[in-house]
Amino acid sequence: MEPYSIARTSHLERLPPELIHAILCQLSGLPTLRCAILSCRFILNSFTGSSSSIATRVFLNELDSCDVRPEAIAALLASRLVNPTQSSAHDFFQAHLQRRNVEVGIRLTLDEVADLSRLHSTVSRLVKVFTDTRLQKLIAIMKDDHTFQPQEPSTLERYRIMRTLYILEIFFNVFRQTSMPDPELGQCMNDFLLNFAPWEIEQIACVQEFLFFQVSPGFNEMTAHDVYWGAFRVRPAPWPNDPYVQSLFFKGLVSLESIAKAKTYDRLYELFDYGRIPDHRSRNLYKSLIGFTYKGYDERATVSDYENSRDYALRVKSPYFEEPDDGPFSAWKWAYWSASLRRSVYQWGQAKLCKWGYVMWDRARLDTLSIFRDTWPPPGFNPYRRCPPDDPWGVADGTWESSWEERSRIYKKQGRGWWNFGDESKIVWAPPKDPPEKDSHFTDVARRG
């Protein structure tokens, strides 16, 4: 019977457990690992004995294939910070941002692997949306150039965008909950950005604007139709400087993507913490970008003085990421040619370029775009024409005032839920407990609009 039993055993099942462990650790990603452990009971049993170490190794393989392991691990570690102080935040910057820590290693629990995998999947999908929407904007401005041939995003471009999304997640995690005084918090946010070269900060600005246009439709749906929001006169958000949407960013990329994809009021209501109005945070990513300042650099130097990114690194500081392609540096230099270093980040004159994601593209792509062969700004360009109108949503025309008054009337009668002019059919008159009330300062601000 023994020879017959051996004959029925597969070659795989005759391998020692250590070798099975080593084989599983070489898999390229968690989906592949899942298929492997579901393929037979023997592999499942081998995995169960070392599930945490195998899952960690396989997930790190997946991150390494996109060259974003340092950023993903830093995002996880940032989420572990408890009420960070300026000192603990600076310790984190020194460990993970002053120099890219490519050797970072960490043992993850299965729950942490699952959370990071969810974040990585979100980031991967957002990269696809970013490239689709931003490249469409580039194609639109090149529509009269018959020599222009659209190209699919390169590997370097996709990984560049992915890395920047992770950097924003790190920012949101570090500053999500902190008791730093306001001036100290503003300085700490500026210090966060100081870890990056100016073209890398422009990349952060580009992704910030992208995220705003992803989540603002959901936010504006709530401002237009939620009874509770209307009673507190929350205005729609037409521009990235809106403090409520900026506060919403601190929920993180997974939540922001869910808000962007929500199709119904009920789903939005749930994602907004069951109808809670976002906090009004005076310190946020937009404020940090618009008020960003360098310290101790030569005020007389202009952007055109730097020959390339290596020259910049020798004369100022090394960038966070050593780019194998000079597209991002070249685009930044082209856009800010005559500006001082202090005025080379997120300026009005270059705001239009952020909508194109201009510092995200390889040099090969930039060379195909005729607009990059001329100087910026083009002749006759006036950046102040792009200033947001005072009332882009028509708040002053009386419609919003009427909407707020109607919803305030319903709110006082204990009505909650979705409302529209002439349609009160979805209002719930016996609602559950109200969302947590804001403090008196927020209520005053909300009532003033």
PDB file of N, CA, C and O in Angstrom, residues 279-322:
ATOM      1  N   ASP A 279     -15.036  69.301   9.280  1.00  0.00           N
ATOM      2  CA  ASP A 279     -14.463  70.354  10.102  1.00  0.00           C
ATOM      3  C   ASP A 279     -13.910  71.477   9.218  1.00  0.00           C
ATOM      4  O   ASP A 279     -13.530  71.252   8.069  1.00  0.00           O
ATOM      5  N   HIS A 280     -13.848  72.650   9.783  1.00  0.00           N
ATOM      6  CA  HIS A 280     -13.308  73.828   9.095  1.00  0.00           C
ATOM      7  C   HIS A 280     -11.876  74.028   9.586  1.00  0.00           C
ATOM      8  O   HIS A 280     -11.637  74.747  10.554  1.00  0.00           O
ATOM      9  N   ARG A 281     -10.908  73.366   8.916  1.00  0.00           N
ATOM     10  CA  ARG A 281      -9.515  73.426   9.359  1.00  0.00           C
ATOM     11  C   ARG A 281      -8.793  74.584   8.685  1.00  0.00           C
ATOM     12  O   ARG A 281      -8.753  74.673   7.457  1.00  0.00           O
ATOM     13  N   SER A 282      -8.219  75.457   9.500  1.00  0.00           N
ATOM     14  CA  SER A 282      -7.531  76.624   8.943  1.00  0.00           C
ATOM     15  C   SER A 282      -6.186  76.260   8.332  1.00  0.00           C
ATOM     16  O   SER A 282      -5.667  76.981   7.480  1.00  0.00           O
ATOM     17  N   ARG A 283      -5.603  75.129   8.757  1.00  0.00           N
ATOM     18  CA  ARG A 283      -4.342  74.659   8.189  1.00  0.00           C
ATOM     19  C   ARG A 283      -4.615  73.400   7.380  1.00  0.00           C
ATOM     20  O   ARG A 283      -5.151  72.427   7.896  1.00  0.00           O
ATOM     21  N   ASN A 284      -4.247  73.433   6.108  1.00  0.00           N
ATOM     22  CA  ASN A 284      -4.531  72.319   5.214  1.00  0.00           C
ATOM     23  C   ASN A 284      -3.496  72.289   4.104  1.00  0.00           C
ATOM     24  O   ASN A 284      -2.563  73.116   4.072  1.00  0.00           O
ATOM     25  N   LEU A 285      -3.658  71.352   3.193  1.00  0.00           N
ATOM     26  CA  LEU A 285      -2.670  71.185   2.125  1.00  0.00           C
ATOM     27  C   LEU A 285      -2.628  72.395   1.201  1.00  0.00           C
ATOM     28  O   LEU A 285      -1.540  72.868   0.833  1.00  0.00           O
ATOM     29  N   TYR A 286      -3.786  72.906   0.804  1.00  0.00           N
ATOM     30  CA  TYR A 286      -3.806  74.068  -0.090  1.00  0.00           C
ATOM     31  C   TYR A 286      -3.091  75.258   0.546  1.00  0.00           C
ATOM     32  O   TYR A 286      -2.268  75.918  -0.100  1.00  0.00           O
ATOM     33  N   LYS A 287      -3.408  75.552   1.805  1.00  0.00           N
ATOM     34  CA  LYS A 287      -2.763  76.670   2.488  1.00  0.00           C
ATOM     35  C   LYS A 287      -1.250  76.469   2.550  1.00  0.00           C
ATOM     36  O   LYS A 287      -0.477  77.424   2.426  1.00  0.00           O
ATOM     37  N   SER A 288      -0.821  75.240   2.744  1.00  0.00           N
ATOM     38  CA  SER A 288       0.616  74.959   2.808  1.00  0.00           C
ATOM     39  C   SER A 288       1.285  75.188   1.461  1.00  0.00           C
ATOM     40  O   SER A 288       2.404  75.707   1.393  1.00  0.00           O
ATOM     41  N   LEU A 289       0.618  74.796   0.388  1.00  0.00           N
ATOM     42  CA  LEU A 289       1.184  74.983  -0.952  1.00  0.00           C
ATOM     43  C   LEU A 289       1.217  76.452  -1.353  1.00  0.00           C
ATOM     44  O   LEU A 289       2.221  76.954  -1.860  1.00  0.00           O
ATOM     45  N   ILE A 290       0.119  77.148  -1.117  1.00  0.00           N
ATOM     46  CA  ILE A 290       0.025  78.538  -1.552  1.00  0.00           C
ATOM     47  C   ILE A 290       0.941  79.441  -0.727  1.00  0.00           C
ATOM     48  O   ILE A 290       1.411  80.480  -1.194  1.00  0.00           O
ATOM     49  N   GLY A 291       1.218  79.042   0.538  1.00  0.00           N
ATOM     50  CA  GLY A 291       2.071  79.845   1.400  1.00  0.00           C
ATOM     51  C   GLY A 291       3.460  79.274   1.586  1.00  0.00           C
ATOM     52  O   GLY A 291       4.194  79.713   2.481  1.00  0.00           O
ATOM     53  N   PHE A 292       3.841  78.322   0.746  1.00  0.00           N
ATOM     54  CA  PHE A 292       5.122  77.646   0.912  1.00  0.00           C
ATOM     55  C   PHE A 292       6.294  78.625   0.819  1.00  0.00           C
ATOM     56  O   PHE A 292       6.335  79.483  -0.061  1.00  0.00           O
ATOM     57  N   THR A 293       7.255  78.469   1.711  1.00  0.00           N
ATOM     58  CA  THR A 293       8.436  79.336   1.715  1.00  0.00           C
ATOM     59  C   THR A 293       9.696  78.507   1.903  1.00  0.00           C
ATOM     60  O   THR A 293       9.716  77.538   2.673  1.00  0.00           O
ATOM     61  N   TYR A 294      10.754  78.907   1.172  1.00  0.00           N
ATOM     62  CA  TYR A 294      12.087  78.348   1.379  1.00  0.00           C
ATOM     63  C   TYR A 294      12.817  79.177   2.417  1.00  0.00           C
ATOM     64  O   TYR A 294      12.502  80.342   2.646  1.00  0.00           O
ATOM     65  N   LYS A 295      13.852  78.594   3.000  1.00  0.00           N
ATOM     66  CA  LYS A 295      14.649  79.326   3.978  1.00  0.00           C
ATOM     67  C   LYS A 295      16.120  79.224   3.610  1.00  0.00           C
ATOM     68  O   LYS A 295      16.613  78.141   3.291  1.00  0.00           O
ATOM     69  N   GLY A 296      16.809  80.357   3.642  1.00  0.00           N
ATOM     70  CA  GLY A 296      18.264  80.345   3.534  1.00  0.00           C
ATOM     71  C   GLY A 296      18.830  80.122   2.152  1.00  0.00           C
ATOM     72  O   GLY A 296      20.030  79.843   2.021  1.00  0.00           O
ATOM     73  N   TYR A 297      18.020  80.239   1.082  1.00  0.00           N
ATOM     74  CA  TYR A 297      18.547  80.043  -0.254  1.00  0.00           C
ATOM     75  C   TYR A 297      18.806  81.387  -0.929  1.00  0.00           C
ATOM     76  O   TYR A 297      18.246  82.414  -0.554  1.00  0.00           O
ATOM     77  N   ASP A 298      19.643  81.379  -1.936  1.00  0.00           N
ATOM     78  CA  ASP A 298      20.048  82.597  -2.625  1.00  0.00           C
ATOM     79  C   ASP A 298      18.855  83.241  -3.321  1.00  0.00           C
ATOM     80  O   ASP A 298      18.305  82.689  -4.273  1.00  0.00           O
ATOM     81  N   GLU A 299      18.462  84.404  -2.854  1.00  0.00           N
ATOM     82  CA  GLU A 299      17.304  85.097  -3.429  1.00  0.00           C
ATOM     83  C   GLU A 299      17.586  85.582  -4.843  1.00  0.00           C
ATOM     84  O   GLU A 299      16.669  85.836  -5.618  1.00  0.00           O
ATOM     85  N   ARG A 300      18.865  85.761  -5.199  1.00  0.00           N
ATOM     86  CA  ARG A 300      19.196  86.301  -6.524  1.00  0.00           C
ATOM     87  C   ARG A 300      19.120  85.234  -7.615  1.00  0.00           C
ATOM     88  O   ARG A 300      19.027  85.562  -8.792  1.00  0.00           O
ATOM     89  N   ALA A 301      19.179  83.978  -7.235  1.00  0.00           N
ATOM     90  CA  ALA A 301      19.155  82.905  -8.229  1.00  0.00           C
ATOM     91  C   ALA A 301      17.764  82.755  -8.830  1.00  0.00           C
ATOM     92  O   ALA A 301      16.757  82.890  -8.135  1.00  0.00           O
ATOM     93  N   THR A 302      17.700  82.493 -10.120  1.00  0.00           N
ATOM     94  CA  THR A 302      16.429  82.208 -10.786  1.00  0.00           C
ATOM     95  C   THR A 302      16.419  80.750 -11.232  1.00  0.00           C
ATOM     96  O   THR A 302      17.461  80.090 -11.289  1.00  0.00           O
ATOM     97  N   VAL A 303      15.251  80.276 -11.561  1.00  0.00           N
ATOM     98  CA  VAL A 303      15.099  78.875 -11.958  1.00  0.00           C
ATOM     99  C   VAL A 303      15.967  78.551 -13.168  1.00  0.00           C
ATOM    100  O   VAL A 303      16.539  77.460 -13.268  1.00  0.00           O
ATOM    101  N   SER A 304      16.106  79.487 -14.083  1.00  0.00           N
ATOM    102  CA  SER A 304      16.900  79.244 -15.292  1.00  0.00           C
ATOM    103  C   SER A 304      18.377  79.045 -14.993  1.00  0.00           C
ATOM    104  O   SER A 304      19.122  78.548 -15.850  1.00  0.00           O
ATOM    105  N   ASP A 305      18.816  79.403 -13.777  1.00  0.00           N
ATOM    106  CA  ASP A 305      20.229  79.232 -13.421  1.00  0.00           C
ATOM    107  C   ASP A 305      20.605  77.770 -13.225  1.00  0.00           C
ATOM    108  O   ASP A 305      21.783  77.427 -13.272  1.00  0.00           O
ATOM    109  N   TYR A 306      19.618  76.916 -12.994  1.00  0.00           N
ATOM    110  CA  TYR A 306      19.908  75.502 -12.724  1.00  0.00           C
ATOM    111  C   TYR A 306      19.870  74.724 -14.032  1.00  0.00           C
ATOM    112  O   TYR A 306      18.844  74.673 -14.719  1.00  0.00           O
ATOM    113  N   GLU A 307      20.996  74.111 -14.356  1.00  0.00           N
ATOM    114  CA  GLU A 307      21.107  73.430 -15.645  1.00  0.00           C
ATOM    115  C   GLU A 307      20.232  72.185 -15.714  1.00  0.00           C
ATOM    116  O   GLU A 307      19.556  71.923 -16.707  1.00  0.00           O
ATOM    117  N   ASN A 308      20.247  71.390 -14.648  1.00  0.00           N
ATOM    118  CA  ASN A 308      19.465  70.163 -14.601  1.00  0.00           C
ATOM    119  C   ASN A 308      19.240  69.805 -13.132  1.00  0.00           C
ATOM    120  O   ASN A 308      19.655  70.539 -12.224  1.00  0.00           O
ATOM    121  N   SER A 309      18.590  68.677 -12.891  1.00  0.00           N
ATOM    122  CA  SER A 309      18.272  68.307 -11.511  1.00  0.00           C
ATOM    123  C   SER A 309      19.530  68.023 -10.701  1.00  0.00           C
ATOM    124  O   SER A 309      19.562  68.273  -9.484  1.00  0.00           O
ATOM    125  N   ARG A 310      20.577  67.523 -11.338  1.00  0.00           N
ATOM    126  CA  ARG A 310      21.832  67.272 -10.620  1.00  0.00           C
ATOM    127  C   ARG A 310      22.483  68.586 -10.196  1.00  0.00           C
ATOM    128  O   ARG A 310      23.024  68.695  -9.094  1.00  0.00           O
ATOM    129  N   ASP A 311      22.419  69.581 -11.074  1.00  0.00           N
ATOM    130  CA  ASP A 311      22.952  70.895 -10.735  1.00  0.00           C
ATOM    131  C   ASP A 311      22.176  71.490  -9.562  1.00  0.00           C
ATOM    132  O   ASP A 311      22.755  72.070  -8.636  1.00  0.00           O
ATOM    133  N   TYR A 312      20.865  71.329  -9.591  1.00  0.00           N
ATOM    134  CA  TYR A 312      20.035  71.814  -8.477  1.00  0.00           C
ATOM    135  C   TYR A 312      20.422  71.103  -7.182  1.00  0.00           C
ATOM    136  O   TYR A 312      20.530  71.719  -6.118  1.00  0.00           O
ATOM    137  N   ALA A 313      20.635  69.792  -7.263  1.00  0.00           N
ATOM    138  CA  ALA A 313      20.983  69.023  -6.065  1.00  0.00           C
ATOM    139  C   ALA A 313      22.308  69.488  -5.476  1.00  0.00           C
ATOM    140  O   ALA A 313      22.471  69.560  -4.253  1.00  0.00           O
ATOM    141  N   LEU A 314      23.277  69.828  -6.323  1.00  0.00           N
ATOM    142  CA  LEU A 314      24.576  70.280  -5.839  1.00  0.00           C
ATOM    143  C   LEU A 314      24.498  71.664  -5.219  1.00  0.00           C
ATOM    144  O   LEU A 314      25.168  71.947  -4.215  1.00  0.00           O
ATOM    145  N   ARG A 315      23.659  72.532  -5.781  1.00  0.00           N
ATOM    146  CA  ARG A 315      23.625  73.930  -5.343  1.00  0.00           C
ATOM    147  C   ARG A 315      22.575  74.206  -4.275  1.00  0.00           C
ATOM    148  O   ARG A 315      22.703  75.181  -3.525  1.00  0.00           O
ATOM    149  N   VAL A 316      21.540  73.374  -4.190  1.00  0.00           N
ATOM    150  CA  VAL A 316      20.469  73.609  -3.218  1.00  0.00           C
ATOM    151  C   VAL A 316      20.313  72.379  -2.320  1.00  0.00           C
ATOM    152  O   VAL A 316      20.763  72.368  -1.182  1.00  0.00           O
ATOM    153  N   LYS A 317      19.661  71.357  -2.784  1.00  0.00           N
ATOM    154  CA  LYS A 317      19.501  70.106  -2.041  1.00  0.00           C
ATOM    155  C   LYS A 317      19.062  69.018  -3.003  1.00  0.00           C
ATOM    156  O   LYS A 317      18.506  69.295  -4.071  1.00  0.00           O
ATOM    157  N   SER A 318      19.278  67.795  -2.597  1.00  0.00           N
ATOM    158  CA  SER A 318      18.867  66.669  -3.439  1.00  0.00           C
ATOM    159  C   SER A 318      17.349  66.539  -3.425  1.00  0.00           C
ATOM    160  O   SER A 318      16.713  66.769  -2.388  1.00  0.00           O
ATOM    161  N   PRO A 319      16.754  66.176  -4.547  1.00  0.00           N
ATOM    162  CA  PRO A 319      15.315  65.892  -4.547  1.00  0.00           C
ATOM    163  C   PRO A 319      15.035  64.645  -3.722  1.00  0.00           C
ATOM    164  O   PRO A 319      15.944  63.856  -3.426  1.00  0.00           O
ATOM    165  N   TYR A 320      13.778  64.466  -3.365  1.00  0.00           N
ATOM    166  CA  TYR A 320      13.389  63.264  -2.628  1.00  0.00           C
ATOM    167  C   TYR A 320      13.635  62.015  -3.469  1.00  0.00           C
ATOM    168  O   TYR A 320      14.141  61.007  -2.974  1.00  0.00           O
ATOM    169  N   PHE A 321      13.292  62.086  -4.757  1.00  0.00           N
ATOM    170  CA  PHE A 321      13.398  60.931  -5.645  1.00  0.00           C
ATOM    171  C   PHE A 321      14.348  61.264  -6.789  1.00  0.00           C
ATOM    172  O   PHE A 321      14.213  62.298  -7.435  1.00  0.00           O
ATOM    173  N   GLU A 322      15.308  60.390  -7.022  1.00  0.00           N
ATOM    174  CA  GLU A 322      16.259  60.579  -8.124  1.00  0.00           C
ATOM    175  C   GLU A 322      15.612  60.097  -9.411  1.00  0.00           C
ATOM    176  O   GLU A 322      15.523  58.903  -9.679  1.00  0.00           O
TER     177      GLU A 322
END
